[in-house]
């Protein structure tokens, strides 16, 4: 757009120079026309004088002057035609100057619109970048939360596996104890049960409750051993 504006300014300058030259030429033509008109008037006066003199026998001079008048009239007509052409050229130049001025104004408006569009796009890009950064921050926070929950889940699963293994061991031990109790005196059973309760209490309330439920289920719901 700037290049086109420079070309337009150059064309406008050139056309302005041509217009100035045509105006100077028109002024020159006008001077010539006035000079010729003055000469025609002068010759007409001289012709009148010659006609007066012709009355005294100067017909030859009259013919010469008439011929000169015709020549001057022809020159005047030619100059008038050239002047008309000059005026026509001046109008064309003026119209071209207006067209270039209008085109330059349109180019400037287009450049301003393009610059405004570029500014809007740059603002949108900044907004999108900021939104992406915010989304990345949120994603990082969510990923950290997910990894924390995943680790907690893995830890819980590991503890559950350990608890399940302990329960299985206790169930096996309990079944062995029950079998031994049925085959041995009551005092041995009481001693074994007391020892199991003591061991269970030492592991904590949660473990004791789990063990109690496991033993209860393995004994078919009977709690007489505890």
Coordinates of C-alpha atoms in Angstrom, one line a residue:
X1 CA 0.0 0.0 0.0
X2 CA 2.9 2.4 0.8
X3 CA 4.5 1.6 -2.6
X4 CA 1.2 2.3 -4.4
X5 CA 0.9 5.6 -2.4
X6 CA 4.4 6.6 -3.5
X7 CA 3.6 5.8 -7.2
X8 CA 0.4 7.8 -6.8
X9 CA 2.2 10.8 -5.3
X10 CA 4.8 10.7 -8.1
X11 CA 2.0 10.5 -10.8
X12 CA 0.2 13.4 -9.1
X13 CA 3.3 15.5 -9.0
X14 CA 4.0 14.7 -12.7
X15 CA 0.5 15.5 -13.7
X16 CA 0.6 18.7 -11.6
X17 CA 3.7 19.8 -13.5
X18 CA 2.0 18.9 -16.8
X19 CA -1.0 20.9 -15.7
X20 CA 1.2 23.9 -14.9
X21 CA 2.9 23.6 -18.3
X22 CA -0.5 23.5 -20.0
X23 CA -1.6 26.5 -18.1
X24 CA 1.5 28.4 -19.1
X25 CA 0.9 27.4 -22.7
X26 CA -2.7 28.5 -22.4
X27 CA -1.6 31.9 -21.1
X28 CA 0.9 32.1 -24.0
X29 CA -1.8 31.2 -26.5
X30 CA -4.1 33.8 -24.9
X31 CA -1.4 36.4 -25.3
X32 CA -0.9 35.4 -28.9
X33 CA -4.6 35.5 -29.5
X34 CA -4.9 39.0 -28.0
X35 CA -1.9 40.1 -30.1
X36 CA -3.4 38.7 -33.2
X37 CA -6.7 40.3 -32.4
X38 CA -4.9 43.6 -31.9
X39 CA -3.1 43.0 -35.2
X40 CA -6.4 42.2 -36.9
X41 CA -7.9 45.4 -35.6
X42 CA -4.9 47.3 -36.6
X43 CA -5.0 45.7 -40.1
X44 CA -8.7 46.3 -40.3
X45 CA -8.1 50.0 -39.5
X46 CA -5.3 50.0 -42.1
X47 CA -7.7 48.2 -44.5
X48 CA -10.3 50.8 -43.9
X49 CA -7.6 53.4 -44.6
X50 CA -6.5 51.4 -47.6
X51 CA -10.0 51.2 -48.9
X52 CA -10.2 54.9 -48.5
X53 CA -7.0 55.2 -50.4
X54 CA -8.3 52.8 -52.9
X55 CA -10.8 55.2 -53.8
X56 CA -7.9 57.1 -55.0
X57 CA -6.6 54.2 -57.0
X58 CA -4.8 51.9 -54.5
X59 CA -6.6 48.6 -55.3
X60 CA -3.4 46.6 -55.3
X61 CA -2.6 47.5 -51.7
X62 CA -6.1 46.6 -50.7
X63 CA -5.8 43.1 -52.1
X64 CA -2.5 42.6 -50.3
X65 CA -4.0 43.7 -47.0
X66 CA -7.1 41.5 -47.4
X67 CA -4.8 38.5 -48.0
X68 CA -2.9 39.4 -44.8
X69 CA -6.2 39.6 -42.9
X70 CA -7.2 36.2 -44.1
X71 CA -3.8 34.7 -43.0
X72 CA -4.2 36.3 -39.6
X73 CA -7.7 35.0 -39.3
X74 CA -6.5 31.5 -40.2
X75 CA -3.7 31.7 -37.6
X76 CA -6.2 32.9 -35.0
X77 CA -8.5 30.0 -35.8
X78 CA -5.6 27.6 -35.5
X79 CA -4.6 29.1 -32.1
X80 CA -8.2 28.9 -30.9
X81 CA -8.3 25.2 -31.8
X82 CA -5.0 24.6 -30.0
X83 CA -6.4 26.5 -27.0
X84 CA -9.5 24.2 -27.0
X85 CA -7.2 21.1 -27.1
X86 CA -5.2 22.6 -24.3
X87 CA -8.3 23.1 -22.2
X88 CA -9.4 19.5 -22.9
X89 CA -6.0 18.2 -21.8
X90 CA -6.2 20.3 -18.7
X91 CA -9.6 18.8 -17.8
X92 CA -8.1 15.3 -18.4
X93 CA -5.2 16.0 -16.2
X94 CA -7.4 17.5 -13.5
X95 CA -9.6 14.4 -13.6
X96 CA -6.6 12.1 -13.4
X97 CA -5.3 14.1 -10.4
X98 CA -8.6 13.6 -8.6
X99 CA -8.6 9.9 -9.4
X100 CA -5.1 9.5 -8.0
X101 CA -6.0 11.5 -4.9
X102 CA -9.1 9.3 -4.4
X103 CA -7.0 6.1 -4.9
X104 CA -4.4 7.3 -2.5
X105 CA -7.1 8.0 0.1
X106 CA -8.5 4.5 -0.5
X107 CA -5.1 3.0 -0.1
X108 CA -4.6 4.8 3.2
X109 CA -8.0 3.6 4.5
X110 CA -7.2 0.0 3.4
X111 CA -3.8 0.3 5.2
X112 CA -5.6 1.5 8.4
X113 CA -8.1 -1.3 8.2
X114 CA -5.4 -3.9 7.7
X115 CA -3.4 -2.4 10.6
X116 CA -6.5 -2.5 12.8
X117 CA -7.1 -6.1 11.8
X118 CA -3.5 -7.0 12.6
X119 CA -3.9 -5.4 16.0
X120 CA -7.1 -7.3 16.7
X121 CA -5.4 -10.6 15.7
X122 CA -2.4 -9.9 17.9
X123 CA -4.7 -9.2 20.8
X124 CA -6.6 -12.5 20.1
X125 CA -3.2 -14.4 20.0
X126 CA -2.2 -12.9 23.3
X127 CA -5.6 -13.9 24.8
X128 CA -5.3 -17.5 23.4
X129 CA -1.7 -17.8 24.7
X130 CA -2.9 -16.6 28.2
X131 CA -5.8 -19.1 28.1
X132 CA -3.4 -21.9 27.0
X133 CA -1.0 -21.1 29.9
X134 CA -3.9 -21.1 32.3
X135 CA -5.1 -24.4 31.0
X136 CA -1.6 -25.8 31.3
X137 CA -1.4 -24.7 34.9
X138 CA -4.8 -26.2 35.6
X139 CA -3.8 -29.4 33.9
X140 CA -0.5 -29.5 35.9
X141 CA -2.5 -29.1 39.1
X142 CA -5.0 -31.8 38.1
X143 CA -2.2 -34.1 37.1
X144 CA -0.5 -33.6 40.5
X145 CA -3.8 -34.3 42.2
X146 CA -4.3 -37.4 40.1
X147 CA -0.8 -38.7 40.9
X148 CA -1.4 -38.1 44.6
X149 CA -4.7 -39.9 44.5
X150 CA -3.1 -42.7 42.4
X151 CA -0.3 -43.0 45.0
X152 CA -2.8 -43.0 47.8
X153 CA -4.8 -45.7 46.0
X154 CA -1.7 -47.8 45.5
X155 CA -0.8 -47.4 49.1
X156 CA -4.4 -48.3 50.2
X157 CA -4.3 -51.4 47.9
X158 CA -1.0 -52.4 49.3
X159 CA -2.3 -52.0 52.9
X160 CA -5.4 -54.0 51.9
X161 CA -3.3 -56.7 50.4
X162 CA -1.2 -56.8 53.6
X163 CA -4.4 -56.9 55.7
X164 CA -5.9 -59.6 53.6
X165 CA -2.7 -61.7 53.9
X166 CA -2.7 -61.2 57.7
X167 CA -6.4 -62.2 57.8
X168 CA -5.7 -65.3 55.8
X169 CA -2.8 -66.2 58.1
X170 CA -5.0 -65.6 61.2
X171 CA -7.8 -67.7 59.7
X172 CA -5.4 -70.6 59.1
X173 CA -4.0 -70.2 62.6
X174 CA -7.5 -70.0 64.0
X175 CA -8.6 -73.1 62.2
X176 CA -5.5 -74.9 63.6
X177 CA -6.3 -73.6 67.1
X178 CA -9.9 -74.7 66.8
X179 CA -8.9 -78.1 65.7
X180 CA -6.4 -78.4 68.6
X181 CA -9.0 -77.1 71.1
X182 CA -11.5 -79.7 70.1
X183 CA -8.9 -82.4 70.7
X184 CA -7.4 -81.0 73.9
X185 CA -8.8 -80.1 77.4
X186 CA -10.8 -76.9 77.9
X187 CA -8.0 -75.2 79.8
X188 CA -5.8 -75.4 76.7
X189 CA -8.5 -73.9 74.6
X190 CA -9.0 -71.1 77.1
X191 CA -5.3 -70.4 77.2
X192 CA -5.0 -70.3 73.4
X193 CA -8.0 -68.1 73.1
X194 CA -6.7 -65.7 75.7
X195 CA -3.3 -65.6 73.9
X196 CA -5.0 -64.8 70.6
X197 CA -7.1 -62.0 72.1
X198 CA -4.0 -60.5 73.7
X199 CA -2.2 -60.6 70.4
X200 CA -5.1 -59.1 68.5
X201 CA -5.4 -56.2 71.0
X202 CA -1.7 -55.5 70.6
X203 CA -2.2 -54.9 66.9
X204 CA -4.8 -52.2 67.4
X205 CA -8.6 -51.8 67.5
X206 CA -9.1 -51.9 63.7
X207 CA -7.1 -55.0 63.3
X208 CA -8.9 -56.6 66.3
X209 CA -12.3 -55.9 64.8
X210 CA -11.2 -57.3 61.4
X211 CA -9.8 -60.4 63.1
X212 CA -12.9 -60.9 65.2
X213 CA -15.1 -60.7 62.2
X214 CA -12.9 -63.2 60.3
X215 CA -12.9 -65.7 63.2
X216 CA -16.6 -65.3 63.6
X217 CA -17.2 -66.1 59.9
X218 CA -14.8 -69.1 60.0
X219 CA -16.6 -70.5 63.0
X220 CA -20.0 -70.2 61.4
X221 CA -21.0 -67.2 63.4
X222 CA -20.2 -68.7 66.9
X223 CA -18.4 -66.5 69.4
X224 CA -18.1 -68.9 72.2
X225 CA -14.3 -69.2 71.9
X226 CA -13.8 -65.5 72.8

